[in-house]
mmCIF file of C-alpha atoms in Angstrom:
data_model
loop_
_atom_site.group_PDB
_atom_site.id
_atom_site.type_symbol
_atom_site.label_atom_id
_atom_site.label_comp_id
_atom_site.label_asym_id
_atom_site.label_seq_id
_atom_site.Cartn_x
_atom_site.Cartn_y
_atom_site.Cartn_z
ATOM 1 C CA UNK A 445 3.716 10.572 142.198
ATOM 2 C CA UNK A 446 4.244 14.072 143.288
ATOM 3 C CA UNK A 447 4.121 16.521 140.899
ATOM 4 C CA UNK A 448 6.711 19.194 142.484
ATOM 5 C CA UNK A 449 9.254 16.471 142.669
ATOM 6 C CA UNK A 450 8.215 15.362 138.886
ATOM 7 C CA UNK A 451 9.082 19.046 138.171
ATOM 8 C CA UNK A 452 12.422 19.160 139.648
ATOM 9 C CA UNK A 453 12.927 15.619 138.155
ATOM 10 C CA UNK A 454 11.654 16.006 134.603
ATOM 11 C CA UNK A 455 11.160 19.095 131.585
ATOM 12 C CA UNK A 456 10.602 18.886 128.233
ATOM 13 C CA UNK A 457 12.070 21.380 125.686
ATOM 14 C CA UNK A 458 10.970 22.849 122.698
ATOM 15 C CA UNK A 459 12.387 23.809 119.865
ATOM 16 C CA UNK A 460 11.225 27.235 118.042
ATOM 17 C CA UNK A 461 7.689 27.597 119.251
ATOM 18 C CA UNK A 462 5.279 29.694 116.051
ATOM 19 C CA UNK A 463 3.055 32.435 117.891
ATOM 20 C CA UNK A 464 -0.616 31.915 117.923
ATOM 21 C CA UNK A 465 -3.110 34.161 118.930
ATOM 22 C CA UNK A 466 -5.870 32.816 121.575
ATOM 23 C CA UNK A 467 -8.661 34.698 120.276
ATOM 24 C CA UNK A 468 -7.931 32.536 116.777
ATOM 25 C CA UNK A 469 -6.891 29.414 118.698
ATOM 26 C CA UNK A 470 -10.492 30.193 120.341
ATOM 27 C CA UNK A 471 -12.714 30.466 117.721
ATOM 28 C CA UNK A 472 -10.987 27.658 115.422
ATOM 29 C CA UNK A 473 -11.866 25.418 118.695
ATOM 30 C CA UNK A 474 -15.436 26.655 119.031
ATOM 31 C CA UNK A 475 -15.824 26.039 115.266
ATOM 32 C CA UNK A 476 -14.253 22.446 114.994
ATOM 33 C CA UNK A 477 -16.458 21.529 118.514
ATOM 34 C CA UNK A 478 -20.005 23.420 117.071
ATOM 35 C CA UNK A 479 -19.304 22.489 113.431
ATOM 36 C CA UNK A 480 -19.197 26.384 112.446
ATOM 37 C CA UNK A 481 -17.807 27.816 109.610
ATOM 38 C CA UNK A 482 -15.308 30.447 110.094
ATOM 39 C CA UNK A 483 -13.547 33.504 107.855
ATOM 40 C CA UNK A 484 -10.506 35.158 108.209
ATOM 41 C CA UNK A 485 -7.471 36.846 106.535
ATOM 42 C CA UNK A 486 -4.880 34.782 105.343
ATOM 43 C CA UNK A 487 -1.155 35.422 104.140
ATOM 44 C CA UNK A 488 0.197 32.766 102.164
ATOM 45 C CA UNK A 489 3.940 32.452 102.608
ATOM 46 C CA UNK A 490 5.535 34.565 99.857
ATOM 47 C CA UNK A 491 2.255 36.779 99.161
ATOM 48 C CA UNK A 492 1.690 40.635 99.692
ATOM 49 C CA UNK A 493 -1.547 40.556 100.925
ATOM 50 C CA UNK A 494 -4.097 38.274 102.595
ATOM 51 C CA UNK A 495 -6.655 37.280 101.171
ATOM 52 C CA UNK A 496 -10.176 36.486 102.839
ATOM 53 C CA UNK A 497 -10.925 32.962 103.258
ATOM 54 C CA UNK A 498 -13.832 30.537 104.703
ATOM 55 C CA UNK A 499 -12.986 27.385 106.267
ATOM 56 C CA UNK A 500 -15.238 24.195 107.837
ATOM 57 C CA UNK A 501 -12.630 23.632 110.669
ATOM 58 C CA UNK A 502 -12.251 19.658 111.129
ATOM 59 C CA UNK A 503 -9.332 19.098 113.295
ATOM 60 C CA UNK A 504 -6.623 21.268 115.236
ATOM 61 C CA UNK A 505 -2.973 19.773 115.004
ATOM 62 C CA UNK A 506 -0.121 20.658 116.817
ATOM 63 C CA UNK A 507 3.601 20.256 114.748
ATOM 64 C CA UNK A 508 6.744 20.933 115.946
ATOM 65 C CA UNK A 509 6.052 23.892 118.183
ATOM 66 C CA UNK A 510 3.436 25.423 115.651
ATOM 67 C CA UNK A 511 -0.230 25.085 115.383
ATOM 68 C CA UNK A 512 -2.410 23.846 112.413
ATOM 69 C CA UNK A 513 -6.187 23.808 111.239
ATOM 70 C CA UNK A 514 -7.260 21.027 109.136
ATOM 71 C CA UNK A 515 -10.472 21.663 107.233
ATOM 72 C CA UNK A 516 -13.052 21.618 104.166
ATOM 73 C CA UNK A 517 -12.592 25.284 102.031
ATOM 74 C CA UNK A 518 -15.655 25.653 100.278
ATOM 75 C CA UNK A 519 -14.615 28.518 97.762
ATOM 76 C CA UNK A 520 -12.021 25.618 96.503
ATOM 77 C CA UNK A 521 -14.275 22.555 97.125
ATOM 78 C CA UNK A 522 -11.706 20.846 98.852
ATOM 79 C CA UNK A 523 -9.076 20.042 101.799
ATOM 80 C CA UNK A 524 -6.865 22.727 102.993
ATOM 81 C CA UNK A 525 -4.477 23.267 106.272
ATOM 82 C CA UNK A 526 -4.111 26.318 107.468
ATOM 83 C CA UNK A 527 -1.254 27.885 109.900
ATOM 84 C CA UNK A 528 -2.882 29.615 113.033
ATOM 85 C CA UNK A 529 0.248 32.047 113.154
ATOM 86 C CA UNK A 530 -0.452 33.462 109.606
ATOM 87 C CA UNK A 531 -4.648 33.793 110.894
ATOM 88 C CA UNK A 532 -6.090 37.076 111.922
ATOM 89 C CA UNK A 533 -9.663 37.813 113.364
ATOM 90 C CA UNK A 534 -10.969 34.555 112.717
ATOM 91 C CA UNK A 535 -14.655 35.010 112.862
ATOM 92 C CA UNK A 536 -17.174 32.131 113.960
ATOM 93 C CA UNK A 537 -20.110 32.553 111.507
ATOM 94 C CA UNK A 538 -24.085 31.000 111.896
ATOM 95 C CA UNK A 539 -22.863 28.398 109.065
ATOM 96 C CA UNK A 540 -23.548 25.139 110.246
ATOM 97 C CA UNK A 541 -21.465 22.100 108.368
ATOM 98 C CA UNK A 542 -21.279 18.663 108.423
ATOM 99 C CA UNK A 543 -17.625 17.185 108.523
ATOM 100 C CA UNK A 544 -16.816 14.528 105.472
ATOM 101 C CA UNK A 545 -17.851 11.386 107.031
ATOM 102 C CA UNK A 546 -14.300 9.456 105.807
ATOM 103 C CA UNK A 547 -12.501 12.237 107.470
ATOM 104 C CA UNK A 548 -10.118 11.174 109.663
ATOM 105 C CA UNK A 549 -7.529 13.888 110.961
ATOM 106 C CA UNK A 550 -4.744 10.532 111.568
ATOM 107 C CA UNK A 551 -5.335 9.335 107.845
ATOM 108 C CA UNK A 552 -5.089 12.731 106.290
ATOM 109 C CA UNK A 553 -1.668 13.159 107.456
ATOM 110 C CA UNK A 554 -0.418 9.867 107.536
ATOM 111 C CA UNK A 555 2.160 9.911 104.553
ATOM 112 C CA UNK A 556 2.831 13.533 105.545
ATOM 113 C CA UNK A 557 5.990 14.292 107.481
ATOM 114 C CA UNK A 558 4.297 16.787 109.515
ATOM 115 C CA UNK A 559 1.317 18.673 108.225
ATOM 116 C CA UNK A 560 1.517 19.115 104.364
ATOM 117 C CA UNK A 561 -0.859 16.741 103.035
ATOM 118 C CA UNK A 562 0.852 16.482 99.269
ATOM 119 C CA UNK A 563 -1.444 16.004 96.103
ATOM 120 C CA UNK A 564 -2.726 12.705 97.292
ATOM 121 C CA UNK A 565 -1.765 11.058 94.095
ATOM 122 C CA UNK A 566 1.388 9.305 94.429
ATOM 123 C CA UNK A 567 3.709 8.741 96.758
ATOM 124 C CA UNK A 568 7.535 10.368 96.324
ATOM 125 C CA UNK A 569 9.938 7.547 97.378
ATOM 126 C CA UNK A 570 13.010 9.825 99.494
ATOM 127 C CA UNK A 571 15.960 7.724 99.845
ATOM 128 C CA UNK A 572 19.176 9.399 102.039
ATOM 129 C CA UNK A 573 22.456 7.696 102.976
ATOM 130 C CA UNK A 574 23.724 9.150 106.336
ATOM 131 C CA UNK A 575 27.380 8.309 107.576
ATOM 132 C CA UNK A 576 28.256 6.262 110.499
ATOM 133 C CA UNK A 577 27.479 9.375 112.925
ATOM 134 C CA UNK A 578 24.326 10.627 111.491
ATOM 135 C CA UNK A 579 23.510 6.688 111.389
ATOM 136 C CA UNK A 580 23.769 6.196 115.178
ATOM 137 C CA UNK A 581 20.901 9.511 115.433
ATOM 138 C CA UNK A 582 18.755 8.179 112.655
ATOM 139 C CA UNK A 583 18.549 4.389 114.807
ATOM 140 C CA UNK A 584 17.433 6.424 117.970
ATOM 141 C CA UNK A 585 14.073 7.808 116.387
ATOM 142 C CA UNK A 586 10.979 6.455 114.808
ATOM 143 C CA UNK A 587 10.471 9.519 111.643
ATOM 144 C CA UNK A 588 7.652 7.820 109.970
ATOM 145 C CA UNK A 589 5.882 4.874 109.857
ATOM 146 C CA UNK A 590 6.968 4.387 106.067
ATOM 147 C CA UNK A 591 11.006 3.960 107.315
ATOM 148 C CA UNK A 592 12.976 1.219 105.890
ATOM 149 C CA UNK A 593 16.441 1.090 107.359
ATOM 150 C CA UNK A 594 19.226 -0.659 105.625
ATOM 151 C CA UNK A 595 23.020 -0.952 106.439
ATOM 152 C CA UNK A 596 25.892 -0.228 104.988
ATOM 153 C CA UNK A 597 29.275 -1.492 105.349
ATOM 154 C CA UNK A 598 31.130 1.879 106.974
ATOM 155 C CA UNK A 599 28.418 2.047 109.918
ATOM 156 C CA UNK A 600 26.381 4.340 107.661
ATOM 157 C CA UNK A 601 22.763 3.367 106.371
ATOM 158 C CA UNK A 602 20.092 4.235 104.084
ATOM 159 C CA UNK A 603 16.982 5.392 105.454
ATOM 160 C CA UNK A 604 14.035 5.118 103.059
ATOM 161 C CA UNK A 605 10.871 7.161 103.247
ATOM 162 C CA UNK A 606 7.177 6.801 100.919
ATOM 163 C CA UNK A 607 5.657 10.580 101.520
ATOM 164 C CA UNK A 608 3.012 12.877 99.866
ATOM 165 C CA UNK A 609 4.659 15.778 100.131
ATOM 166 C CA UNK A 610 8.429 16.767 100.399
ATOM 167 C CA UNK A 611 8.374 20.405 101.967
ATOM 168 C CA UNK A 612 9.140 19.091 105.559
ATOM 169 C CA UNK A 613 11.302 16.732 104.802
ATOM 170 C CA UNK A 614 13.378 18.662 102.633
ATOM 171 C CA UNK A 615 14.138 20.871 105.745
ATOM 172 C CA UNK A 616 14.973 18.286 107.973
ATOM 173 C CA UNK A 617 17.314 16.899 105.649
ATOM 174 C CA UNK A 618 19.291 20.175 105.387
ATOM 175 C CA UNK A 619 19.531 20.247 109.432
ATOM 176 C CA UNK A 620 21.423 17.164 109.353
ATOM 177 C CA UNK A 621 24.597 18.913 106.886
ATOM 178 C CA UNK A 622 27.604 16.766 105.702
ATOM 179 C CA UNK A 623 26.123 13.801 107.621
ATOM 180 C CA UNK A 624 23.715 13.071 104.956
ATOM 181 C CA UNK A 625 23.448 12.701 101.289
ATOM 182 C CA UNK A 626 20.335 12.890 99.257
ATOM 183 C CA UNK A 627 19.747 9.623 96.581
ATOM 184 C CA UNK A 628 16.460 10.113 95.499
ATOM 185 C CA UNK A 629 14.417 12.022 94.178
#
Protein backbone atom coordinates (compact mmCIF):
# COMPACT_ATOMS: atom_id res chain seq x y z
CA UNK A 1 0.00 0.00 0.00
CA UNK A 2 1.24 3.46 -0.48
CA UNK A 3 0.36 5.81 1.84
CA UNK A 4 0.27 9.12 -0.48
CA UNK A 5 -2.08 7.33 -2.76
CA UNK A 6 -4.15 6.06 0.51
CA UNK A 7 -4.30 9.84 1.19
CA UNK A 8 -5.63 10.97 -2.02
CA UNK A 9 -7.88 7.81 -1.90
CA UNK A 10 -9.25 7.87 1.63
CA UNK A 11 -10.13 10.73 4.79
CA UNK A 12 -12.02 10.45 7.61
CA UNK A 13 -14.12 13.35 9.04
CA UNK A 14 -14.96 14.48 12.25
CA UNK A 15 -17.60 15.92 13.65
CA UNK A 16 -17.13 18.85 16.40
CA UNK A 17 -13.75 18.04 17.82
CA UNK A 18 -13.65 19.36 22.15
CA UNK A 19 -10.17 21.21 22.72
CA UNK A 20 -7.70 19.55 24.94
CA UNK A 21 -4.71 20.87 26.20
CA UNK A 22 -1.36 18.65 25.74
CA UNK A 23 0.22 19.59 28.85
CA UNK A 24 -3.17 17.87 30.58
CA UNK A 25 -3.42 15.18 27.89
CA UNK A 26 0.40 14.74 29.11
CA UNK A 27 0.29 14.37 32.53
CA UNK A 28 -3.16 12.31 32.61
CA UNK A 29 -0.94 9.82 30.30
CA UNK A 30 2.11 9.86 32.57
CA UNK A 31 -0.28 9.25 35.51
CA UNK A 32 -2.48 6.35 34.02
CA UNK A 33 1.18 4.69 32.63
CA UNK A 34 3.19 5.40 36.33
CA UNK A 35 0.04 4.84 38.42
CA UNK A 36 0.30 8.60 39.83
CA UNK A 37 -2.20 10.47 41.33
CA UNK A 38 -2.97 13.74 39.87
CA UNK A 39 -4.92 17.26 41.00
CA UNK A 40 -6.40 19.78 39.11
CA UNK A 41 -9.22 22.39 38.75
CA UNK A 42 -12.36 21.28 37.59
CA UNK A 43 -15.61 23.10 36.23
CA UNK A 44 -18.55 21.06 36.34
CA UNK A 45 -20.96 21.93 33.55
CA UNK A 46 -23.37 24.52 34.99
CA UNK A 47 -20.97 25.60 38.03
CA UNK A 48 -19.25 29.06 38.72
CA UNK A 49 -16.17 27.93 39.86
CA UNK A 50 -13.85 24.92 39.80
CA UNK A 51 -13.25 23.21 42.31
CA UNK A 52 -9.87 21.29 43.16
CA UNK A 53 -9.96 17.70 42.65
CA UNK A 54 -7.57 14.45 42.97
CA UNK A 55 -7.92 11.68 40.66
CA UNK A 56 -6.10 7.90 40.32
CA UNK A 57 -6.19 8.11 36.44
CA UNK A 58 -7.16 4.45 35.10
CA UNK A 59 -7.91 4.78 31.51
CA UNK A 60 -7.97 7.63 28.75
CA UNK A 61 -11.07 7.38 26.31
CA UNK A 62 -11.64 9.07 23.30
CA UNK A 63 -15.73 9.92 22.39
CA UNK A 64 -16.97 11.52 19.62
CA UNK A 65 -14.25 14.04 18.96
CA UNK A 66 -13.71 14.74 22.81
CA UNK A 67 -11.40 13.27 25.28
CA UNK A 68 -12.15 11.49 28.66
CA UNK A 69 -10.29 10.29 31.93
CA UNK A 70 -11.64 7.38 33.66
CA UNK A 71 -10.49 7.02 37.25
CA UNK A 72 -10.74 6.25 41.17
CA UNK A 73 -11.55 9.93 43.17
CA UNK A 74 -10.47 9.36 46.50
CA UNK A 75 -12.15 12.48 48.26
CA UNK A 76 -15.55 10.58 46.99
CA UNK A 77 -14.32 6.95 47.39
CA UNK A 78 -15.41 6.09 44.13
CA UNK A 79 -15.50 6.07 40.10
CA UNK A 80 -15.58 9.28 38.31
CA UNK A 81 -14.94 10.46 34.45
CA UNK A 82 -13.63 13.43 33.90
CA UNK A 83 -13.62 15.76 30.56
CA UNK A 84 -9.95 16.79 29.59
CA UNK A 85 -11.45 20.09 27.97
CA UNK A 86 -12.96 21.31 31.33
CA UNK A 87 -9.07 20.26 33.11
CA UNK A 88 -6.55 22.89 33.89
CA UNK A 89 -2.89 22.42 35.23
CA UNK A 90 -3.23 18.94 35.93
CA UNK A 91 -0.43 18.20 38.26
CA UNK A 92 1.34 14.64 38.50
CA UNK A 93 1.88 14.18 42.29
CA UNK A 94 4.53 11.45 44.24
CA UNK A 95 1.13 9.44 45.07
CA UNK A 96 1.57 6.10 44.01
CA UNK A 97 -1.91 3.93 43.50
CA UNK A 98 -2.87 0.73 42.69
CA UNK A 99 -5.75 0.48 40.00
CA UNK A 100 -9.02 -1.70 41.25
CA UNK A 101 -8.05 -5.05 40.15
CA UNK A 102 -11.85 -5.73 38.43
CA UNK A 103 -11.30 -2.57 36.57
CA UNK A 104 -11.78 -2.89 33.21
CA UNK A 105 -12.05 0.47 31.11
CA UNK A 106 -14.45 -1.85 28.24
CA UNK A 107 -16.82 -3.07 31.17
CA UNK A 108 -17.16 0.27 32.82
CA UNK A 109 -18.68 1.73 29.84
CA UNK A 110 -20.34 -1.00 28.36
CA UNK A 111 -24.12 -0.06 28.95
CA UNK A 112 -23.02 3.55 28.47
CA UNK A 113 -23.76 5.22 25.15
CA UNK A 114 -20.58 6.99 25.19
CA UNK A 115 -18.87 7.88 28.42
CA UNK A 116 -21.47 8.47 31.25
CA UNK A 117 -21.28 5.50 33.31
CA UNK A 118 -25.06 5.90 34.98
CA UNK A 119 -25.67 4.81 38.71
CA UNK A 120 -24.82 1.25 38.01
CA UNK A 121 -28.04 0.08 39.47
CA UNK A 122 -30.47 -0.60 36.88
CA UNK A 123 -30.70 -0.47 33.55
CA UNK A 124 -33.26 2.30 31.74
CA UNK A 125 -34.96 0.35 28.89
CA UNK A 126 -35.13 3.42 25.78
CA UNK A 127 -37.50 2.35 23.24
CA UNK A 128 -37.88 4.89 19.87
CA UNK A 129 -39.99 4.29 16.75
CA UNK A 130 -38.27 5.97 13.71
CA UNK A 131 -40.23 6.29 10.29
CA UNK A 132 -39.42 4.55 7.16
CA UNK A 133 -36.47 7.19 6.44
CA UNK A 134 -34.89 7.42 9.76
CA UNK A 135 -35.38 3.43 9.61
CA UNK A 136 -33.17 2.94 6.52
CA UNK A 137 -30.15 5.17 8.80
CA UNK A 138 -30.82 3.30 11.98
CA UNK A 139 -30.21 -0.42 9.79
CA UNK A 140 -26.80 1.07 8.53
CA UNK A 141 -25.15 1.37 12.12
CA UNK A 142 -24.37 -0.85 15.01
CA UNK A 143 -25.34 1.99 18.28
CA UNK A 144 -24.91 -0.47 21.00
CA UNK A 145 -24.48 -3.82 21.66
CA UNK A 146 -27.89 -3.83 23.70
CA UNK A 147 -30.01 -2.99 20.11
CA UNK A 148 -33.03 -4.93 19.39
CA UNK A 149 -34.52 -4.00 16.06
CA UNK A 150 -38.07 -4.73 15.24
CA UNK A 151 -40.27 -3.84 12.16
CA UNK A 152 -43.07 -2.20 11.55
CA UNK A 153 -45.52 -2.34 8.88
CA UNK A 154 -44.89 1.39 7.12
CA UNK A 155 -40.98 0.62 6.69
CA UNK A 156 -40.47 2.21 10.11
CA UNK A 157 -39.04 0.18 13.20
CA UNK A 158 -38.47 0.23 16.77
CA UNK A 159 -35.08 0.30 17.96
CA UNK A 160 -34.67 -0.82 21.57
CA UNK A 161 -31.81 0.11 23.84
CA UNK A 162 -30.85 -1.33 27.86
CA UNK A 163 -28.43 1.76 29.11
CA UNK A 164 -27.09 3.15 32.46
CA UNK A 165 -27.34 6.41 31.77
CA UNK A 166 -29.55 8.53 29.35
CA UNK A 167 -27.55 11.92 28.91
CA UNK A 168 -26.03 10.82 25.49
CA UNK A 169 -28.65 9.28 24.23
CA UNK A 170 -31.06 11.83 24.89
CA UNK A 171 -28.97 14.08 22.50
CA UNK A 172 -28.72 11.83 19.81
CA UNK A 173 -32.27 11.32 19.79
CA UNK A 174 -33.00 15.05 19.35
CA UNK A 175 -30.46 15.09 16.19
CA UNK A 176 -32.62 12.76 14.45
CA UNK A 177 -36.05 15.49 14.60
CA UNK A 178 -39.49 14.44 13.16
CA UNK A 179 -37.92 11.10 12.11
CA UNK A 180 -38.19 9.73 15.49
CA UNK A 181 -40.54 9.39 18.33
CA UNK A 182 -39.66 8.65 21.87
CA UNK A 183 -41.85 5.44 23.62
CA UNK A 184 -40.14 4.89 26.61
CA UNK A 185 -39.10 6.10 29.27
Amino acid sequence: MEWDALREAVSVAEGSVAEADTGVFSNLEKGVRDRLAVRFPYRKPGEKRATMRRLHPYHLRSVNGAWYVHGYDPMREGRRTFALARMRQVELTREKFQRDADFSAKDWLRESFGVYEGDGKKLKTVRLHFDAFGAQHVRERKWHHSQEISGDEGGGLVLTLRLSALEEVGRWVMSWGEHVEVLAP
